[in-house]
Structures are given as structure tokens and as C-alpha cells.
PDB file as gemmi writes it, atoms N, CA and C in Angstrom:
CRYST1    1.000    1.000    1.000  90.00  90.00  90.00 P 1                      
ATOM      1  N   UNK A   1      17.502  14.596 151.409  1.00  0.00           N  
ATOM      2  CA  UNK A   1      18.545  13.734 151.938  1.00  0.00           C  
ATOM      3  C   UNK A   1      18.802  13.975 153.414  1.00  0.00           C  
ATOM      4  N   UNK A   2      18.971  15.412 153.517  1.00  0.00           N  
ATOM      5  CA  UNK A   2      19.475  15.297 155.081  1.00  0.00           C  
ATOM      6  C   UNK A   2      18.286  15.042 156.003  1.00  0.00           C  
ATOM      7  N   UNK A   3      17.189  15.044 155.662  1.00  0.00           N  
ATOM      8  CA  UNK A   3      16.220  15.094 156.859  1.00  0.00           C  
ATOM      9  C   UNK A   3      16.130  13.285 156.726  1.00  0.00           C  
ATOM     10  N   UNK A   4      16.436  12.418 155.912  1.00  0.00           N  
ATOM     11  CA  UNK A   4      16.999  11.364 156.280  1.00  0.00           C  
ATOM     12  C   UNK A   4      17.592  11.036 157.258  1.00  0.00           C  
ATOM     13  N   UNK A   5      18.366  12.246 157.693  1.00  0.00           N  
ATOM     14  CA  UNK A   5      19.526  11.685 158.810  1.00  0.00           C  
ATOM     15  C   UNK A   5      19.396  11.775 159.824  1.00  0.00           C  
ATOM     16  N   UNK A   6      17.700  12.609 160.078  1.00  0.00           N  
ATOM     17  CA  UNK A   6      17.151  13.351 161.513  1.00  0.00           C  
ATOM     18  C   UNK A   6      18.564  14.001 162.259  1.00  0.00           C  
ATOM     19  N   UNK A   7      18.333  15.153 161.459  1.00  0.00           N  
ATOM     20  CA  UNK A   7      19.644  15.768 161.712  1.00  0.00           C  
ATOM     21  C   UNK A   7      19.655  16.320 163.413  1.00  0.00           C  
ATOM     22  N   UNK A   8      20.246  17.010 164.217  1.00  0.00           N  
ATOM     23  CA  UNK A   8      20.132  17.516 165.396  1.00  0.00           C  
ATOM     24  C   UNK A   8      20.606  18.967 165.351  1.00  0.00           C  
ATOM     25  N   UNK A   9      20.153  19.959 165.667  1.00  0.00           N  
ATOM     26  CA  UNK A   9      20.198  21.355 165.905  1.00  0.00           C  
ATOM     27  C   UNK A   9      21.251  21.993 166.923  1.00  0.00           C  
ATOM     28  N   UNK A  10      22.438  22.269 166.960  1.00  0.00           N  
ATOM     29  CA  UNK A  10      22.476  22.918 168.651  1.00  0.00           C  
ATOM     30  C   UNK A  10      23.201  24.097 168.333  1.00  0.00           C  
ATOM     31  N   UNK A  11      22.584  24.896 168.567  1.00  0.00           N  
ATOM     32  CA  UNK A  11      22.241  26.407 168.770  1.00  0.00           C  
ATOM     33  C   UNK A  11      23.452  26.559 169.647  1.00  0.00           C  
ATOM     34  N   UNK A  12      24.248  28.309 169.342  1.00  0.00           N  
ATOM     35  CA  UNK A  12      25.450  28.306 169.887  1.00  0.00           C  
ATOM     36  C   UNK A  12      26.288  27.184 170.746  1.00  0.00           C  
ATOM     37  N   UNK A  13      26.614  26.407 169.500  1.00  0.00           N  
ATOM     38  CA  UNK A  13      27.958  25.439 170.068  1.00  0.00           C  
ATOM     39  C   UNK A  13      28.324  25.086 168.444  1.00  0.00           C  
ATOM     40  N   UNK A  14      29.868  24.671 168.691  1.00  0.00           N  
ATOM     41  CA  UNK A  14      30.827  24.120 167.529  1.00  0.00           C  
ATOM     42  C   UNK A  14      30.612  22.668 167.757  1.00  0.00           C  
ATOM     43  N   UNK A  15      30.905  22.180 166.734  1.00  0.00           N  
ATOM     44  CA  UNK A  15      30.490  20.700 166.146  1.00  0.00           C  
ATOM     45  C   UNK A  15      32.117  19.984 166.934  1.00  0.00           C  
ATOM     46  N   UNK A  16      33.018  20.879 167.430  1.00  0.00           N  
ATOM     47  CA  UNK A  16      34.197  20.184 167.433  1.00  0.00           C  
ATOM     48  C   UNK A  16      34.670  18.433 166.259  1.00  0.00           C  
ATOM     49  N   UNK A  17      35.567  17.602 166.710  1.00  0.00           N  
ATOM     50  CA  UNK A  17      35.900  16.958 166.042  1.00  0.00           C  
ATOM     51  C   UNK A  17      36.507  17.325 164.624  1.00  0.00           C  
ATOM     52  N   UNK A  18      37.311  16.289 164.066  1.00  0.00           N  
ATOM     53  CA  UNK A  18      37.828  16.320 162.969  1.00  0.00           C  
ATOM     54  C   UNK A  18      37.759  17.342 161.829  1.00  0.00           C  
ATOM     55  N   UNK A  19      38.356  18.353 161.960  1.00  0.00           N  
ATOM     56  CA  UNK A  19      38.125  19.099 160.187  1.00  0.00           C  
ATOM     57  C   UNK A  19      38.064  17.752 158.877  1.00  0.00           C  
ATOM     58  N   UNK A  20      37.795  18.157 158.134  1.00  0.00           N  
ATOM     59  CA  UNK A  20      37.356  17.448 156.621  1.00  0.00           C  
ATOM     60  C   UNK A  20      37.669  18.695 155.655  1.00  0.00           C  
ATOM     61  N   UNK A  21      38.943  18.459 155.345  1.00  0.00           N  
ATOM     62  CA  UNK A  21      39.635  19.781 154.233  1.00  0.00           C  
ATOM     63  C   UNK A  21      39.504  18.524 152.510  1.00  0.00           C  
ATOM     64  N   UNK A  22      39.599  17.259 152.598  1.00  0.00           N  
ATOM     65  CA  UNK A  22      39.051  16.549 151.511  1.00  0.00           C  
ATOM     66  C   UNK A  22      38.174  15.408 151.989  1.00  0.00           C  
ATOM     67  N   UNK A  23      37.027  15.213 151.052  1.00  0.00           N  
ATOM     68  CA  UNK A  23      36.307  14.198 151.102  1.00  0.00           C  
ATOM     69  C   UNK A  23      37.133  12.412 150.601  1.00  0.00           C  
ATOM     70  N   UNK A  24      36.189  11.852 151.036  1.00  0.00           N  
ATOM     71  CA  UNK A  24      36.836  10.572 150.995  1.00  0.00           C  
ATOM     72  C   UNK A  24      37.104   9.909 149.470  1.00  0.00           C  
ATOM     73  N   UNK A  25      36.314  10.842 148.518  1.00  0.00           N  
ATOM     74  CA  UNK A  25      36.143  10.336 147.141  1.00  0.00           C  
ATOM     75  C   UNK A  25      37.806  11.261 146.870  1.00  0.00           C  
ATOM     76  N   UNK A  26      38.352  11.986 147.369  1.00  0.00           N  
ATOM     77  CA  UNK A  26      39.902  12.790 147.125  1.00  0.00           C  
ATOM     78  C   UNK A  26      39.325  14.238 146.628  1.00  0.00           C  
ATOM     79  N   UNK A  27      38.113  14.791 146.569  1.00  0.00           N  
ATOM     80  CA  UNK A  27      38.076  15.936 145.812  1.00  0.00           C  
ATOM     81  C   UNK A  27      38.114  16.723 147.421  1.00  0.00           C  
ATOM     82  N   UNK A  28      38.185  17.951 146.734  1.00  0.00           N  
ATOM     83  CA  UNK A  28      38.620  18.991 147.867  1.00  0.00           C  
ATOM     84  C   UNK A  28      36.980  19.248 148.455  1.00  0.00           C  
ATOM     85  N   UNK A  29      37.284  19.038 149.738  1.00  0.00           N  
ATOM     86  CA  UNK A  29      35.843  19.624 150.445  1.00  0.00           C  
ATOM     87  C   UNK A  29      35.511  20.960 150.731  1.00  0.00           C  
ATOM     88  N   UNK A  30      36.867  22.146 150.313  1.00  0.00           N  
ATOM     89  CA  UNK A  30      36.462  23.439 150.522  1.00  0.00           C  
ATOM     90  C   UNK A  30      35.829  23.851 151.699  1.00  0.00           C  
ATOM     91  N   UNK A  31      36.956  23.433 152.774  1.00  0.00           N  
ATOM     92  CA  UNK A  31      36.219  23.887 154.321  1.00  0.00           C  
ATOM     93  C   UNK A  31      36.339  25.311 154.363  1.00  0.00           C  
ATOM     94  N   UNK A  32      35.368  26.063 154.727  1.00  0.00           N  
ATOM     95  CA  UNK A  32      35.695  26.980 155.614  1.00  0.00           C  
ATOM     96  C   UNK A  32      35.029  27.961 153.846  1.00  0.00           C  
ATOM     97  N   UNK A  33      35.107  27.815 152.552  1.00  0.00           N  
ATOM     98  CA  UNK A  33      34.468  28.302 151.307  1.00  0.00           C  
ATOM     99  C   UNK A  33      33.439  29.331 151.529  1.00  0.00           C  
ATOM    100  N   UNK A  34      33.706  30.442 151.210  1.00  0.00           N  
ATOM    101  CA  UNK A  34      33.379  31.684 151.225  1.00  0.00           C  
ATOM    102  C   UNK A  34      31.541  31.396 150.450  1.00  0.00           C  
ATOM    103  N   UNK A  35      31.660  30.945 149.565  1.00  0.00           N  
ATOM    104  CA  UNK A  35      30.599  30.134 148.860  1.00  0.00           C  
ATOM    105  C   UNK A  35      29.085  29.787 149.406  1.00  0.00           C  
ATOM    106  N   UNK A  36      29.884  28.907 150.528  1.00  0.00           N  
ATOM    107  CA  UNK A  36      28.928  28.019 151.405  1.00  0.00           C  
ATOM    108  C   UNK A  36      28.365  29.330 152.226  1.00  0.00           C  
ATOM    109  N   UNK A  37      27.118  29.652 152.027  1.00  0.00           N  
ATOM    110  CA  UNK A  37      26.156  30.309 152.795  1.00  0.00           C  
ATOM    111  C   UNK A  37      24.871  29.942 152.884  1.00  0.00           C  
ATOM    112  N   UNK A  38      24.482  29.201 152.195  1.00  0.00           N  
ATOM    113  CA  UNK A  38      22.721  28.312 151.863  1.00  0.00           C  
ATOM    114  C   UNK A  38      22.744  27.176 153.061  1.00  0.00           C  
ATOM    115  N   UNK A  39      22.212  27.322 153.938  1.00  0.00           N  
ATOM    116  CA  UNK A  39      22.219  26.028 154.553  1.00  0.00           C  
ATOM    117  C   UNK A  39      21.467  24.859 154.320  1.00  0.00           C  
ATOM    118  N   UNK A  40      20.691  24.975 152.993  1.00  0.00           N  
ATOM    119  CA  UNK A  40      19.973  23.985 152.628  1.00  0.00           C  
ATOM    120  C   UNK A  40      21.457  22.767 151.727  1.00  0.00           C  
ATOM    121  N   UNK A  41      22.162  23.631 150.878  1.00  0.00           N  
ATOM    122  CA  UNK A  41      23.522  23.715 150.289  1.00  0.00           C  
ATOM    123  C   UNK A  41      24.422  22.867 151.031  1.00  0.00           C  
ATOM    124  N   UNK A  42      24.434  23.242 152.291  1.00  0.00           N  
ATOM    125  CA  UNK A  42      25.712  22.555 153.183  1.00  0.00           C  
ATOM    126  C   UNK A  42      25.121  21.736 153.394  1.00  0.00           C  
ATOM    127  N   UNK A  43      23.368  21.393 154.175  1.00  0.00           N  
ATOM    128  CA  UNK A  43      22.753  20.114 154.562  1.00  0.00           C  
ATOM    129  C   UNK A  43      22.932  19.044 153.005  1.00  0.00           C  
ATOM    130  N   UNK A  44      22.403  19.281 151.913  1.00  0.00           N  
ATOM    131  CA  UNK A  44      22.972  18.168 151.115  1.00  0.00           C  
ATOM    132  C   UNK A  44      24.139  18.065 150.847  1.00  0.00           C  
ATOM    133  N   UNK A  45      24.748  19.303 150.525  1.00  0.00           N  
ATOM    134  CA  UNK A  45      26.282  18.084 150.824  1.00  0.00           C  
ATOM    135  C   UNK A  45      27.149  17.621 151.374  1.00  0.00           C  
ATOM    136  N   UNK A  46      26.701  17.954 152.839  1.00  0.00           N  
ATOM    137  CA  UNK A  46      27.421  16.998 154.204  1.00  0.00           C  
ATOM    138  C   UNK A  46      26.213  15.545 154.217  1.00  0.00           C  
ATOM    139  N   UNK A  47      25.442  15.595 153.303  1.00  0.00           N  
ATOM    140  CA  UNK A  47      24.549  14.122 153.308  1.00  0.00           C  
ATOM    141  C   UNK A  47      25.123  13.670 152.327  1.00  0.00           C  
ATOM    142  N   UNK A  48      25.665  13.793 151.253  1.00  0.00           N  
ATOM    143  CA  UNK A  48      26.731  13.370 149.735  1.00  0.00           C  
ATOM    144  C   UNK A  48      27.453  12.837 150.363  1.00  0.00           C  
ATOM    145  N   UNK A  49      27.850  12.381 151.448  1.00  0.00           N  
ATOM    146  CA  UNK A  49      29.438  12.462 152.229  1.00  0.00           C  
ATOM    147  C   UNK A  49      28.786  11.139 153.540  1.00  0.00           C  
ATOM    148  N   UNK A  50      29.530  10.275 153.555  1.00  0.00           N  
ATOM    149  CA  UNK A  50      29.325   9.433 154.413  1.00  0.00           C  
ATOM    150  C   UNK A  50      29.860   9.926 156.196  1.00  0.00           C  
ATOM    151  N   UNK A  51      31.268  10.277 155.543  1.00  0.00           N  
ATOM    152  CA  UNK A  51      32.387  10.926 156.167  1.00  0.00           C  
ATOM    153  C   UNK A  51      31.717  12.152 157.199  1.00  0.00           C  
ATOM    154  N   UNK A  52      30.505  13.029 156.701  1.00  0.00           N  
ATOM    155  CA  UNK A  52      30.254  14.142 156.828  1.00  0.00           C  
ATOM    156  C   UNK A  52      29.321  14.025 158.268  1.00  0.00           C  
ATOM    157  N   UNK A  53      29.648  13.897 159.541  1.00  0.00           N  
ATOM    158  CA  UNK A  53      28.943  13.810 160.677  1.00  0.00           C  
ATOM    159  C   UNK A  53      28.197  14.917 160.977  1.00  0.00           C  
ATOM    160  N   UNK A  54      28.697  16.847 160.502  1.00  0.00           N  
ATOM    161  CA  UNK A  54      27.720  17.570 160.660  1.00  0.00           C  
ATOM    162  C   UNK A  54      28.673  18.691 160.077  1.00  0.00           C  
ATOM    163  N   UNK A  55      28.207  19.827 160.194  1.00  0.00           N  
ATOM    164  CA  UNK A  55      29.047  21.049 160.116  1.00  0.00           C  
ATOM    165  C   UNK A  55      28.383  22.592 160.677  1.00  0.00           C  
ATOM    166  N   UNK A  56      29.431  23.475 160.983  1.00  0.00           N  
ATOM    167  CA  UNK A  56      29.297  24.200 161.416  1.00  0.00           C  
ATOM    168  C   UNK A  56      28.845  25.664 160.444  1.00  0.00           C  
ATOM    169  N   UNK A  57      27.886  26.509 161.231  1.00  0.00           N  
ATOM    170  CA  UNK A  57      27.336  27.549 160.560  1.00  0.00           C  
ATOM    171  C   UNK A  57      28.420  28.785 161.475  1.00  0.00           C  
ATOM    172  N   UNK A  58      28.930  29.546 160.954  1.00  0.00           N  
ATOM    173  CA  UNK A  58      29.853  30.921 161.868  1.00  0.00           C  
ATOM    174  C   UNK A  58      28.721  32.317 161.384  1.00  0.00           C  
ATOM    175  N   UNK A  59      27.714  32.074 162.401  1.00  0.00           N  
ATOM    176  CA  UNK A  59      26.828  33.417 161.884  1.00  0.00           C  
ATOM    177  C   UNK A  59      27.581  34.490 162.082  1.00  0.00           C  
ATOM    178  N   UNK A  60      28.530  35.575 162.377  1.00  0.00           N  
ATOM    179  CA  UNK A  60      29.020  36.229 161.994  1.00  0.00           C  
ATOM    180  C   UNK A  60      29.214  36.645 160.322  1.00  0.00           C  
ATOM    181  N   UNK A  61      29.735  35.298 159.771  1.00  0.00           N  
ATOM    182  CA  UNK A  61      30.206  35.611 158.080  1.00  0.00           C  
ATOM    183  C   UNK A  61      29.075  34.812 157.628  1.00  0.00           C  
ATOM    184  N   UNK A  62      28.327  34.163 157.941  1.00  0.00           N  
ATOM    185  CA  UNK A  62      27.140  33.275 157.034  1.00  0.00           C  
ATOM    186  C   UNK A  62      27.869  32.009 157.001  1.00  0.00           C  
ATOM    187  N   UNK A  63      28.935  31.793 156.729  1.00  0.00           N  
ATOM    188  CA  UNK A  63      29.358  30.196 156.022  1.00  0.00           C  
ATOM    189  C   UNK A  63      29.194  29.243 156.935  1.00  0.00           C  
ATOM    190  N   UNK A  64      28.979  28.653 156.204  1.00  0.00           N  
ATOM    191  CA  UNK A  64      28.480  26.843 157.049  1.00  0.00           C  
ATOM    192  C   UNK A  64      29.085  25.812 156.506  1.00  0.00           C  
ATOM    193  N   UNK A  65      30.552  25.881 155.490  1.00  0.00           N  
ATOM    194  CA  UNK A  65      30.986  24.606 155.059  1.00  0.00           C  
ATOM    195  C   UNK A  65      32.576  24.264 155.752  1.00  0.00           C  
ATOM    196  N   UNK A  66      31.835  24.777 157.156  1.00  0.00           N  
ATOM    197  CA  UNK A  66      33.415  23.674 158.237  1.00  0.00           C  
ATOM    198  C   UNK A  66      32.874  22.300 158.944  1.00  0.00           C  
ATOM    199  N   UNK A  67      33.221  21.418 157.781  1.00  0.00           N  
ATOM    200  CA  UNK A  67      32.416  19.818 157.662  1.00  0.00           C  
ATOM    201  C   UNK A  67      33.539  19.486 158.823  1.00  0.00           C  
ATOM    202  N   UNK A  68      32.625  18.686 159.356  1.00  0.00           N  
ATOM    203  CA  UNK A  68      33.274  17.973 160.813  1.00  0.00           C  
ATOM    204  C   UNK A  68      32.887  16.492 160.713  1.00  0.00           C  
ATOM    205  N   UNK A  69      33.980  15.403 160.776  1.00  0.00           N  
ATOM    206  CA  UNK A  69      33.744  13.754 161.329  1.00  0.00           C  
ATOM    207  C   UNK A  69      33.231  13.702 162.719  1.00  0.00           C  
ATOM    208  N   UNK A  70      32.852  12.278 162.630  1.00  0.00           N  
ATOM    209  CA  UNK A  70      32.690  11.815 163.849  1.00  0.00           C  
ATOM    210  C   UNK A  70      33.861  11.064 164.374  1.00  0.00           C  
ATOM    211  N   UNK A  71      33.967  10.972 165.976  1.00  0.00           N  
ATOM    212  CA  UNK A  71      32.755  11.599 166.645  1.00  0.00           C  
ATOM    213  C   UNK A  71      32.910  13.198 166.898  1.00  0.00           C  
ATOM    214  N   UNK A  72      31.926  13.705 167.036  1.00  0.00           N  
ATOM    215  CA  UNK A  72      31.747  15.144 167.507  1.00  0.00           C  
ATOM    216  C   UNK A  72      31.678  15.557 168.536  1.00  0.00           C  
ATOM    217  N   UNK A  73      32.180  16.702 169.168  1.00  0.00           N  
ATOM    218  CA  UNK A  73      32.719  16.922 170.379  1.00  0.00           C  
ATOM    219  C   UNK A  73      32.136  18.469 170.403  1.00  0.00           C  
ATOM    220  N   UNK A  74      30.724  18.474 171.115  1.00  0.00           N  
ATOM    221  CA  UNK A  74      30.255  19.896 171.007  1.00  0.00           C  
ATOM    222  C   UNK A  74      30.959  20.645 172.097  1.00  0.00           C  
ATOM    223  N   UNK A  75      30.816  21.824 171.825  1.00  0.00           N  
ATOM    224  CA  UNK A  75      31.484  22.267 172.931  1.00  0.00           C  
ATOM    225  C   UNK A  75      30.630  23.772 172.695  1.00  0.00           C  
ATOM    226  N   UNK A  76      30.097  24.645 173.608  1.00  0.00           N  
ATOM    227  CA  UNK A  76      29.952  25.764 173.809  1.00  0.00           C  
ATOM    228  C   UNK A  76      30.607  27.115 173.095  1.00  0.00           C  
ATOM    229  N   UNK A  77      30.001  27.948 171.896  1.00  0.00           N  
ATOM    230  CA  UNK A  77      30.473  28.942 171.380  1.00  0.00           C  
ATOM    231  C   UNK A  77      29.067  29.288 170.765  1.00  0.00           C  
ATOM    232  N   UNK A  78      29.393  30.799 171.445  1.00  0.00           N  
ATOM    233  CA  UNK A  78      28.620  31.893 170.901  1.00  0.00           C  
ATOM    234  C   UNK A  78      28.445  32.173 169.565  1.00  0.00           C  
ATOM    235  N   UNK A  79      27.564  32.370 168.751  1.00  0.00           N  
ATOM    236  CA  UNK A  79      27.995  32.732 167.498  1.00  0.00           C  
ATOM    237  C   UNK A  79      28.080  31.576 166.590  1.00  0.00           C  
ATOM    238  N   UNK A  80      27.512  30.322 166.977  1.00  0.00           N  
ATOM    239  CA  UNK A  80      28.052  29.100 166.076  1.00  0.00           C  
ATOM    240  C   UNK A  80      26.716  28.146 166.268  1.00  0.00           C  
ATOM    241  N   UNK A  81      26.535  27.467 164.818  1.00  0.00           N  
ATOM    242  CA  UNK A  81      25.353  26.555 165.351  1.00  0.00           C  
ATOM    243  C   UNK A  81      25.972  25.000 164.600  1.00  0.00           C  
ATOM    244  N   UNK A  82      25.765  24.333 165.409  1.00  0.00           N  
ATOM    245  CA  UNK A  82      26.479  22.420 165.034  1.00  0.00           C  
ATOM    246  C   UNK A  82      25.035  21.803 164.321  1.00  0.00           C  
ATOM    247  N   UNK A  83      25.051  21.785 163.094  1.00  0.00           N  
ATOM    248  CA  UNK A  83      24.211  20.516 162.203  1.00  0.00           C  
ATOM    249  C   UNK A  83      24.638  19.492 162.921  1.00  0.00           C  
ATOM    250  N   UNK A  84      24.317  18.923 163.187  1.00  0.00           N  
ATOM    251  CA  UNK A  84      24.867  16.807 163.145  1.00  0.00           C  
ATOM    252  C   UNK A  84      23.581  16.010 162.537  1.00  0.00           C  
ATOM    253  N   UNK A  85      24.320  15.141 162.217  1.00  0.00           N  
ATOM    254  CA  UNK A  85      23.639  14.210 161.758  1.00  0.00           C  
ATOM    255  C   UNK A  85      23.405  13.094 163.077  1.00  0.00           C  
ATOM    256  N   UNK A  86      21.821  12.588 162.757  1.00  0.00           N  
ATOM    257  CA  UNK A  86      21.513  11.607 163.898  1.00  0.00           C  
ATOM    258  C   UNK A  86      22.778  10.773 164.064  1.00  0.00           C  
ATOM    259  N   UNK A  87      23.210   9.997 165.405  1.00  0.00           N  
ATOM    260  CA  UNK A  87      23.973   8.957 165.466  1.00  0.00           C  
ATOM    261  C   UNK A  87      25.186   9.111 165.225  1.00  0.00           C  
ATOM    262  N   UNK A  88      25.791  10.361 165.611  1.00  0.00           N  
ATOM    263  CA  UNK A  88      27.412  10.320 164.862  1.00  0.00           C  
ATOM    264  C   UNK A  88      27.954  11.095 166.303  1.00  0.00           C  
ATOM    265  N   UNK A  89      27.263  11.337 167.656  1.00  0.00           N  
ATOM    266  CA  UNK A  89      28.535  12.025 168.126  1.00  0.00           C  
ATOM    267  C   UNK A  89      29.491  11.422 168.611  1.00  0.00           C  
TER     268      UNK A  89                                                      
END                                                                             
């Protein structure tokens, strides 16, 4: 699914834009979920999600499920890598 979306890579920077604490279907999106460490995991299910413009990996703790809308607003941080999805910043 996600390589559908020709996703984009950027290496230390935050995805900025919108947190996504629920998805649009009302279930809880579990931002920030101790859980989320697979980044294959977070790439499908920020592609489940229309809503889901990219999300952030915090290599420090591993987790990668702080799902971000568009548009996205990268911004420079150490320690952080921004998934996006093609076409959403």
C-alpha cells in the first residue's frame, strides 16, 4: 500500500502539521503508542487512513505512530525522520 503513495523520506526533520489523536472512521489512532515500532506497521497504517499525510519516527524510543495531516510543515530536528506520503505537503 504505501509504496503506492511514493512515499518521501526526510531524514532528521518532523513531519510538523496536524496531530491525528483519532482517525476519521472515530476509532482512536493511538498517537505517540508505545506499540508502534515496525515501520513497515506505521507505513500501512498511515496508508489505511486517507487523513494520514505521513508520520513521524522519534529514533531515540523507536516509535513511529505520531500520524500527521496535511499539509505538512517539515521543519528541522535531530533525531526524527518524516514519512510523507507523495502530494500532501
Amino acid at each position: 500500500l504505501w509504496e503506492r503513495h511514493l512515499q518521501k523520506t526526510h531524514e532528521e526533520s518532523h513531519c510538523g502539521g496536524a496531530t491525528i489523536k483519532t482517525w476519521a472512521n472515530g476509532n482512536a489512532a493511538e498517537y505517540g503508542a508505545g506499540h508502534y515500532t515496525d515501520i513497515e506497521t506505521c507505513k500501512t497504517t498511515c496508508s489505511m487512513h486517507a487523513e494520514c499525510a505521513g508520520f513521524v519516527l522519534q529514533e531515540s524510543s523507536g516509535i513511529c505512530s505520531f500520524w500527521k495531516a496535511a499539509p505538512l510543515d517539515l521543519k528541522s530536528k535531530p533525531g526524527h525522520v518524516c514519512f510523507e506520503k507523495a502530494g500532501t505537503v
